[in-house]
mmCIF file of C-alpha atoms in Angstrom:
data_model
loop_
_atom_site.group_PDB
_atom_site.id
_atom_site.type_symbol
_atom_site.label_atom_id
_atom_site.label_comp_id
_atom_site.label_asym_id
_atom_site.label_seq_id
_atom_site.Cartn_x
_atom_site.Cartn_y
_atom_site.Cartn_z
ATOM 1 C CA MET A 730 44.323 20.501 99.787
ATOM 2 C CA THR A 731 42.237 17.379 100.123
ATOM 3 C CA SER A 732 42.853 14.780 102.768
ATOM 4 C CA PRO A 733 44.565 11.616 101.544
ATOM 5 C CA GLU A 734 42.558 8.488 101.072
ATOM 6 C CA VAL A 735 42.668 5.983 103.895
ATOM 7 C CA PRO A 736 44.667 2.963 102.805
ATOM 8 C CA GLY A 737 43.659 -0.663 102.783
ATOM 9 C CA SER A 738 40.680 -2.151 104.564
ATOM 10 C CA ARG A 739 40.403 0.806 106.946
ATOM 11 C CA GLY A 740 39.591 3.048 103.991
ATOM 12 C CA ALA A 741 37.007 0.612 102.614
ATOM 13 C CA LEU A 742 35.291 0.190 105.988
ATOM 14 C CA THR A 743 35.232 3.966 106.529
ATOM 15 C CA ALA A 744 33.688 4.414 103.079
ATOM 16 C CA ILE A 745 31.068 1.739 103.756
ATOM 17 C CA ALA A 746 30.112 3.324 107.102
ATOM 18 C CA LEU A 747 29.758 6.760 105.485
ATOM 19 C CA LYS A 748 27.704 5.300 102.626
ATOM 20 C CA VAL A 749 25.292 3.525 104.996
ATOM 21 C CA MET A 750 24.842 6.739 107.010
ATOM 22 C CA SER A 751 24.175 8.707 103.819
ATOM 23 C CA VAL A 752 21.657 6.116 102.588
ATOM 24 C CA THR A 753 19.865 6.278 105.963
ATOM 25 C CA ILE A 754 19.473 10.050 105.695
ATOM 26 C CA PHE A 755 18.460 9.812 102.030
ATOM 27 C CA VAL A 756 15.659 7.432 103.096
ATOM 28 C CA ALA A 757 14.502 10.074 105.599
ATOM 29 C CA MET A 758 14.662 12.681 102.810
ATOM 30 C CA SER A 759 12.555 10.514 100.484
ATOM 31 C CA SER A 760 9.994 9.967 103.261
ATOM 32 C CA LEU A 761 9.668 13.729 103.772
ATOM 33 C CA ILE A 762 9.234 14.315 100.019
ATOM 34 C CA LYS A 763 6.620 11.549 99.860
ATOM 35 C CA ALA A 764 4.780 13.101 102.836
ATOM 36 C CA ALA A 765 4.663 16.466 101.035
ATOM 37 C CA GLY A 766 2.270 14.983 98.476
ATOM 38 C CA GLN A 767 1.792 16.035 94.845
ATOM 39 C CA VAL A 768 4.362 18.734 94.040
ATOM 40 C CA PRO A 769 5.907 19.386 90.581
ATOM 41 C CA ALA A 770 9.254 17.614 90.111
ATOM 42 C CA GLY A 771 11.184 20.806 89.319
ATOM 43 C CA GLU A 772 9.863 22.428 92.485
ATOM 44 C CA ILE A 773 10.954 19.426 94.557
ATOM 45 C CA VAL A 774 14.415 19.526 92.989
ATOM 46 C CA PHE A 775 14.708 23.216 93.916
ATOM 47 C CA PHE A 776 13.767 22.683 97.573
ATOM 48 C CA ARG A 777 15.985 19.601 97.791
ATOM 49 C CA SER A 778 18.959 21.484 96.277
ATOM 50 C CA PHE A 779 18.616 25.029 97.652
ATOM 51 C CA PHE A 780 17.977 24.110 101.287
ATOM 52 C CA ALA A 781 20.781 21.536 101.121
ATOM 53 C CA ILE A 782 23.137 24.530 100.985
ATOM 54 C CA PHE A 783 22.506 25.480 104.621
ATOM 55 C CA PRO A 784 23.899 22.337 106.341
ATOM 56 C CA ILE A 785 26.858 22.597 103.963
ATOM 57 C CA LEU A 786 27.498 26.192 105.065
ATOM 58 C CA ILE A 787 27.256 25.123 108.708
ATOM 59 C CA PHE A 788 29.760 22.343 108.015
ATOM 60 C CA LEU A 789 32.126 24.802 106.307
ATOM 61 C CA THR A 790 31.800 27.307 109.154
ATOM 62 C CA TYR A 791 32.638 24.556 111.662
ATOM 63 C CA LYS A 792 35.750 23.642 109.643
ATOM 64 C CA ARG A 793 36.624 27.351 109.185
ATOM 65 C CA GLU A 794 36.630 26.943 105.407
ATOM 66 C CA LEU A 795 33.663 29.176 104.555
ATOM 67 C CA ARG A 796 35.806 31.906 102.998
ATOM 68 C CA THR A 797 37.258 29.546 100.405
ATOM 69 C CA ALA A 798 34.128 27.417 99.948
ATOM 70 C CA PHE A 799 33.742 28.112 96.216
ATOM 71 C CA THR A 800 37.445 27.992 95.429
ATOM 72 C CA THR A 801 38.091 25.388 92.740
ATOM 73 C CA LYS A 802 40.344 24.707 89.778
ATOM 74 C CA ARG A 803 37.672 22.560 88.092
ATOM 75 C CA PRO A 804 34.452 24.596 87.660
ATOM 76 C CA ILE A 805 33.523 22.723 84.472
ATOM 77 C CA GLY A 806 33.755 19.408 86.326
ATOM 78 C CA HIS A 807 31.409 20.714 89.037
ATOM 79 C CA ILE A 808 28.918 22.082 86.505
ATOM 80 C CA LEU A 809 28.920 18.788 84.572
ATOM 81 C CA ARG A 810 28.356 16.845 87.799
ATOM 82 C CA GLY A 811 25.482 19.215 88.645
ATOM 83 C CA ILE A 812 23.824 18.782 85.243
ATOM 84 C CA VAL A 813 24.077 14.980 85.412
ATOM 85 C CA GLY A 814 22.776 14.971 89.002
ATOM 86 C CA VAL A 815 19.760 17.122 88.120
ATOM 87 C CA CYS A 816 19.009 14.881 85.115
ATOM 88 C CA SER A 817 19.089 11.884 87.443
ATOM 89 C CA MET A 818 16.629 13.483 89.866
ATOM 90 C CA GLY A 819 14.375 14.629 87.014
ATOM 91 C CA PHE A 820 14.238 11.183 85.407
ATOM 92 C CA THR A 821 13.578 9.547 88.790
ATOM 93 C CA PHE A 822 10.746 11.922 89.715
ATOM 94 C CA PHE A 823 9.219 11.496 86.232
ATOM 95 C CA ALA A 824 9.299 7.705 86.661
ATOM 96 C CA LEU A 825 7.551 8.037 90.026
ATOM 97 C CA THR A 826 4.669 9.854 88.311
ATOM 98 C CA ARG A 827 4.273 7.177 85.609
ATOM 99 C CA LEU A 828 4.878 3.915 87.500
ATOM 100 C CA PRO A 829 3.667 2.245 90.688
ATOM 101 C CA LEU A 830 6.062 3.080 93.526
ATOM 102 C CA PRO A 831 7.510 -0.468 93.984
ATOM 103 C CA ASP A 832 8.300 -0.729 90.266
ATOM 104 C CA ALA A 833 9.985 2.685 90.120
ATOM 105 C CA ILE A 834 12.080 1.960 93.229
ATOM 106 C CA THR A 835 13.136 -1.497 92.032
ATOM 107 C CA LEU A 836 14.202 -0.231 88.598
ATOM 108 C CA ASN A 837 16.327 2.407 90.341
ATOM 109 C CA TYR A 838 18.271 -0.395 92.020
ATOM 110 C CA ALA A 839 19.968 -1.024 88.687
ATOM 111 C CA GLN A 840 22.240 1.847 89.759
ATOM 112 C CA PRO A 841 24.757 -0.148 91.862
ATOM 113 C CA LEU A 842 25.201 -2.706 89.083
ATOM 114 C CA LEU A 843 25.694 0.090 86.521
ATOM 115 C CA ILE A 844 28.215 1.794 88.810
ATOM 116 C CA VAL A 845 30.325 -1.368 88.915
ATOM 117 C CA VAL A 846 30.133 -1.695 85.110
ATOM 118 C CA PHE A 847 30.952 1.986 84.488
ATOM 119 C CA SER A 848 33.785 2.091 87.052
ATOM 120 C CA SER A 849 35.382 -0.829 85.237
ATOM 121 C CA LEU A 850 34.902 0.702 81.773
ATOM 122 C CA PHE A 851 35.674 4.364 82.461
ATOM 123 C CA LEU A 852 37.764 4.505 85.652
ATOM 124 C CA GLY A 853 39.789 1.373 84.992
ATOM 125 C CA GLU A 854 38.979 -0.108 88.409
ATOM 126 C CA ALA A 855 39.940 -3.767 88.713
ATOM 127 C CA ILE A 856 36.595 -5.407 89.492
ATOM 128 C CA ARG A 857 37.147 -8.867 90.917
ATOM 129 C CA VAL A 858 34.551 -11.594 90.665
ATOM 130 C CA TYR A 859 33.766 -11.090 94.367
ATOM 131 C CA ARG A 860 32.398 -7.566 93.785
ATOM 132 C CA TRP A 861 30.434 -8.583 90.698
ATOM 133 C CA SER A 862 28.931 -11.482 92.656
ATOM 134 C CA ALA A 863 28.024 -9.355 95.672
ATOM 135 C CA VAL A 864 26.283 -6.718 93.517
ATOM 136 C CA ALA A 865 24.363 -9.368 91.576
ATOM 137 C CA VAL A 866 23.338 -11.228 94.749
ATOM 138 C CA GLY A 867 22.232 -7.963 96.363
ATOM 139 C CA LEU A 868 20.074 -7.183 93.329
ATOM 140 C CA VAL A 869 18.489 -10.643 93.577
ATOM 141 C CA GLY A 870 17.639 -9.877 97.209
ATOM 142 C CA VAL A 871 15.992 -6.590 96.216
ATOM 143 C CA LEU A 872 13.950 -8.345 93.507
ATOM 144 C CA ILE A 873 12.756 -10.968 96.018
ATOM 145 C CA ILE A 874 11.611 -8.219 98.395
ATOM 146 C CA SER A 875 9.827 -6.327 95.617
ATOM 147 C CA TRP A 876 8.412 -9.260 93.642
ATOM 148 C CA PRO A 877 4.906 -9.427 95.228
ATOM 149 C CA GLU A 878 4.408 -5.689 94.581
ATOM 150 C CA LEU A 879 5.686 -5.493 91.005
ATOM 151 C CA THR A 880 2.385 -4.743 89.276
ATOM 152 C CA LEU A 881 3.938 -4.448 85.816
ATOM 153 C CA LEU A 882 4.915 -8.115 85.986
ATOM 154 C CA SER A 883 1.757 -9.450 87.629
ATOM 155 C CA SER A 884 -0.942 -7.492 85.770
ATOM 156 C CA GLY A 885 -0.857 -9.823 82.751
ATOM 157 C CA SER A 886 -1.502 -6.940 80.350
ATOM 158 C CA ALA A 887 0.883 -5.044 78.099
ATOM 159 C CA MET A 888 2.317 -1.764 79.385
ATOM 160 C CA ASP A 889 0.734 1.391 78.017
ATOM 161 C CA ASP A 890 2.798 4.205 76.500
ATOM 162 C CA GLN A 891 3.080 6.127 79.774
ATOM 163 C CA GLU A 892 4.357 3.065 81.643
ATOM 164 C CA VAL A 893 6.924 2.419 78.907
ATOM 165 C CA LEU A 894 8.094 6.029 79.273
ATOM 166 C CA GLY A 895 8.244 5.514 83.039
ATOM 167 C CA VAL A 896 10.438 2.416 82.709
ATOM 168 C CA MET A 897 12.760 4.233 80.294
ATOM 169 C CA ALA A 898 12.961 7.231 82.654
ATOM 170 C CA ALA A 899 13.703 5.026 85.688
ATOM 171 C CA LEU A 900 16.557 3.277 83.872
ATOM 172 C CA ALA A 901 17.870 6.621 82.551
ATOM 173 C CA GLY A 902 17.757 7.944 86.115
ATOM 174 C CA ALA A 903 19.727 4.951 87.390
ATOM 175 C CA ALA A 904 22.304 5.319 84.593
ATOM 176 C CA SER A 905 22.760 9.078 85.103
ATOM 177 C CA SER A 906 23.039 8.539 88.865
ATOM 178 C CA ALA A 907 25.809 6.007 88.220
ATOM 179 C CA VAL A 908 27.616 8.516 85.976
ATOM 180 C CA ALA A 909 27.256 11.179 88.696
ATOM 181 C CA ALA A 910 28.922 8.823 91.186
ATOM 182 C CA LEU A 911 31.874 8.402 88.820
ATOM 183 C CA LEU A 912 32.145 12.180 88.373
ATOM 184 C CA VAL A 913 32.215 12.614 92.156
ATOM 185 C CA ARG A 914 34.895 9.945 92.484
ATOM 186 C CA ASN A 915 36.964 11.869 89.927
ATOM 187 C CA LEU A 916 36.455 15.217 91.681
ATOM 188 C CA VAL A 917 37.483 14.007 95.150
ATOM 189 C CA HIS A 918 41.075 13.584 93.968
ATOM 190 C CA THR A 919 41.509 17.374 93.872
ATOM 191 C CA GLU A 920 38.439 18.932 95.529
ATOM 192 C CA ARG A 921 37.223 19.172 99.106
ATOM 193 C CA THR A 922 34.062 17.294 100.050
ATOM 194 C CA ALA A 923 32.078 20.401 101.053
ATOM 195 C CA THR A 924 33.147 22.266 97.890
ATOM 196 C CA ILE A 925 31.843 19.432 95.687
ATOM 197 C CA VAL A 926 28.510 19.320 97.508
ATOM 198 C CA LEU A 927 28.147 23.128 97.583
ATOM 199 C CA TRP A 928 28.785 23.476 93.852
ATOM 200 C CA PHE A 929 26.303 20.680 93.132
ATOM 201 C CA SER A 930 23.582 22.277 95.261
ATOM 202 C CA MET A 931 24.101 25.686 93.646
ATOM 203 C CA VAL A 932 24.095 24.336 90.080
ATOM 204 C CA ALA A 933 21.057 22.137 90.778
ATOM 205 C CA SER A 934 19.153 25.059 92.353
ATOM 206 C CA VAL A 935 19.745 27.265 89.315
ATOM 207 C CA LEU A 936 18.730 24.503 86.891
ATOM 208 C CA ALA A 937 15.623 23.728 88.954
ATOM 209 C CA LEU A 938 14.587 27.398 88.823
ATOM 210 C CA LEU A 939 14.529 27.139 85.031
ATOM 211 C CA THR A 940 11.507 24.814 85.405
ATOM 212 C CA LEU A 941 9.475 27.588 87.090
ATOM 213 C CA PRO A 942 7.513 28.436 83.898
ATOM 214 C CA PHE A 943 6.504 24.777 83.492
ATOM 215 C CA GLY A 944 3.954 24.545 86.280
ATOM 216 C CA TRP A 945 5.177 25.261 89.786
ATOM 217 C CA GLN A 946 2.307 25.475 92.249
ATOM 218 C CA ALA A 947 1.543 27.236 95.514
ATOM 219 C CA ILE A 948 2.163 24.854 98.423
ATOM 220 C CA SER A 949 0.966 24.875 102.030
ATOM 221 C CA SER A 950 3.125 25.760 105.016
ATOM 222 C CA THR A 951 3.212 22.077 105.996
ATOM 223 C CA GLN A 952 4.428 21.073 102.544
ATOM 224 C CA SER A 953 7.040 23.853 102.670
ATOM 225 C CA LEU A 954 8.372 22.656 106.030
ATOM 226 C CA LEU A 955 8.525 19.054 104.817
ATOM 227 C CA LEU A 956 10.430 20.011 101.665
ATOM 228 C CA ILE A 957 12.795 22.335 103.568
ATOM 229 C CA ALA A 958 13.559 19.488 105.979
ATOM 230 C CA ALA A 959 14.099 17.200 102.976
ATOM 231 C CA GLY A 960 16.608 19.723 101.613
ATOM 232 C CA PHE A 961 18.545 19.776 104.896
ATOM 233 C CA CYS A 962 18.616 15.973 104.903
ATOM 234 C CA GLY A 963 19.767 15.972 101.282
ATOM 235 C CA GLY A 964 22.683 18.292 102.043
ATOM 236 C CA LEU A 965 23.874 16.236 104.997
ATOM 237 C CA ALA A 966 23.488 12.942 103.117
ATOM 238 C CA GLN A 967 25.349 14.392 100.124
ATOM 239 C CA ILE A 968 28.308 15.350 102.338
ATOM 240 C CA LEU A 969 28.505 11.820 103.752
ATOM 241 C CA MET A 970 28.134 10.161 100.334
ATOM 242 C CA THR A 971 30.821 12.344 98.752
ATOM 243 C CA ALA A 972 33.163 11.600 101.662
ATOM 244 C CA ALA A 973 32.531 7.872 101.143
ATOM 245 C CA TYR A 974 33.835 8.075 97.561
ATOM 246 C CA ARG A 975 36.997 9.722 98.893
ATOM 247 C CA HIS A 976 37.941 6.655 100.923
ATOM 248 C CA ALA A 977 37.316 3.770 98.513
ATOM 249 C CA GLU A 978 36.598 2.854 94.910
ATOM 250 C CA VAL A 979 33.013 3.365 93.771
ATOM 251 C CA SER A 980 32.624 -0.355 93.047
ATOM 252 C CA VAL A 981 33.218 -1.065 96.750
ATOM 253 C CA VAL A 982 30.728 1.547 97.949
ATOM 254 C CA ALA A 983 27.954 1.045 95.365
ATOM 255 C CA PRO A 984 26.373 -2.211 96.642
ATOM 256 C CA PHE A 985 25.495 -0.553 99.959
ATOM 257 C CA GLU A 986 22.841 1.444 98.117
ATOM 258 C CA TYR A 987 20.750 -1.701 98.663
ATOM 259 C CA THR A 988 20.653 -1.008 102.414
ATOM 260 C CA SER A 989 17.933 1.575 101.738
ATOM 261 C CA MET A 990 15.558 -1.310 101.027
ATOM 262 C CA ILE A 991 16.312 -2.773 104.473
ATOM 263 C CA LEU A 992 15.807 0.624 106.084
ATOM 264 C CA ALA A 993 12.479 1.018 104.288
ATOM 265 C CA ILE A 994 11.314 -2.297 105.767
ATOM 266 C CA VAL A 995 12.402 -1.241 109.273
ATOM 267 C CA VAL A 996 10.787 2.206 109.006
ATOM 268 C CA GLY A 997 7.606 0.674 107.610
ATOM 269 C CA TYR A 998 7.375 -1.694 110.588
ATOM 270 C CA ILE A 999 8.235 0.824 113.334
ATOM 271 C CA VAL A 1000 6.400 3.889 111.992
ATOM 272 C CA PHE A 1001 3.505 2.456 109.998
ATOM 273 C CA GLY A 1002 3.085 -0.984 111.574
ATOM 274 C CA ASP A 1003 3.713 -2.825 108.287
ATOM 275 C CA VAL A 1004 4.549 -6.423 109.210
ATOM 276 C CA PRO A 1005 7.435 -7.785 107.057
ATOM 277 C CA THR A 1006 6.450 -10.615 104.718
ATOM 278 C CA ALA A 1007 8.467 -13.759 104.094
ATOM 279 C CA TYR A 1008 9.657 -12.174 100.832
ATOM 280 C CA MET A 1009 10.956 -9.155 102.762
ATOM 281 C CA LEU A 1010 12.761 -11.247 105.360
ATOM 282 C CA VAL A 1011 14.405 -13.617 102.858
ATOM 283 C CA GLY A 1012 15.355 -10.831 100.464
ATOM 284 C CA GLY A 1013 16.584 -8.655 103.330
ATOM 285 C CA LEU A 1014 18.844 -11.423 104.610
ATOM 286 C CA ILE A 1015 20.322 -11.842 101.121
ATOM 287 C CA VAL A 1016 21.006 -8.093 100.826
ATOM 288 C CA VAL A 1017 22.637 -7.998 104.257
ATOM 289 C CA ALA A 1018 24.708 -11.092 103.468
ATOM 290 C CA ALA A 1019 25.971 -9.492 100.239
ATOM 291 C CA GLY A 1020 27.058 -6.401 102.177
ATOM 292 C CA ILE A 1021 28.753 -8.415 104.910
ATOM 293 C CA PHE A 1022 30.585 -10.404 102.236
ATOM 294 C CA ILE A 1023 32.027 -7.208 100.725
ATOM 295 C CA ILE A 1024 33.108 -5.942 104.163
ATOM 296 C CA PHE A 1025 34.788 -9.267 104.927
ATOM 297 C CA ARG A 1026 36.460 -9.438 101.510
ATOM 298 C CA GLU A 1027 37.780 -5.861 101.638
ATOM 299 C CA ARG A 1028 39.129 -6.437 105.157
ATOM 300 C CA GLN A 1029 40.835 -9.634 103.982
ATOM 301 C CA LEU A 1030 42.398 -7.805 101.026
ATOM 302 C CA GLY A 1031 43.594 -5.050 103.360
ATOM 303 C CA LEU A 1032 45.275 -7.606 105.624
ATOM 304 C CA GLU A 1033 46.909 -9.285 102.624
ATOM 305 C CA HIS A 1034 48.260 -5.947 101.367
ATOM 306 C CA ALA A 1035 49.571 -5.074 104.824
ATOM 307 C CA HIS A 1036 51.301 -8.458 105.060
ATOM 308 C CA ALA A 1037 52.814 -7.998 101.593
ATOM 309 C CA ARG A 1038 54.260 -4.621 102.613
ATOM 310 C CA LYS A 1039 55.839 -6.176 105.693
ATOM 311 C CA VAL A 1040 57.552 -9.007 103.836
ATOM 312 C CA THR A 1041 58.684 -6.870 100.881
ATOM 313 C CA PRO A 1042 62.080 -5.274 101.626
ATOM 314 C CA SER A 1043 62.133 -1.516 101.217
ATOM 315 C CA GLN A 1044 64.025 -0.133 98.248
ATOM 316 C CA GLY A 1045 67.005 1.922 99.168
#
């Protein structure tokens, strides 16, 4: 049995908190992968997926659900979610090898906007103008932050074939990531959070192993430790993200993906001494404002629904 969704604004705020926590840990995961240096994408996917299983098993042991961890009535749904998730990671890692880092990251921020579009088209979620506006404004904030570093726009020369492939891969990664979010939202209606994450990690590990003949390389002990730590972070972040989709519609949760840009600015300043530019500060304020607007709007809607329930007489 899955736990019921939290009603009203309380559910939305719980989902937002879980999403922000998951994004924070995903940023740590990305930093560890970046620190590991040049490693084949399939190899990274394997470490990120296989070692994510261990925090999930710890979580299941704590909840005394380890014995029934793989129990599911929807194996095909889990396998499909795993395939889409691995495609998303593969496209994203490919884009990182073909594009400058700021360009690849910024293109990936099309994901929240695509999630809102897809949730309206395929899940039938009623997307009010407030959510559309907040997602669009958040994307503007991200573009302002990234603008000085977008070399594809400032170089003045046409993109070569590899850069074109990189752009296509980044957008395909964002689209497949948005589809994966919808598949998770569908699964949480019947499946436990840990079961969804465990199935995904297992399927992704097996698929990543299939890339072994295509150029895995021997890595140092330091690289191994960094990638193992990244896997642990990935498992924990996946649990939190999946739980977020249990408590609210994906169109509510999606815009908080932008908070990773804010976290990157903070980490860059504290860890690497990178002083934020005016672009970063202005864009960061816009992103934060968009998020606060969604929180305020969802809380207001929750209060309105609660008031409507009070004034509506119960049916005998």
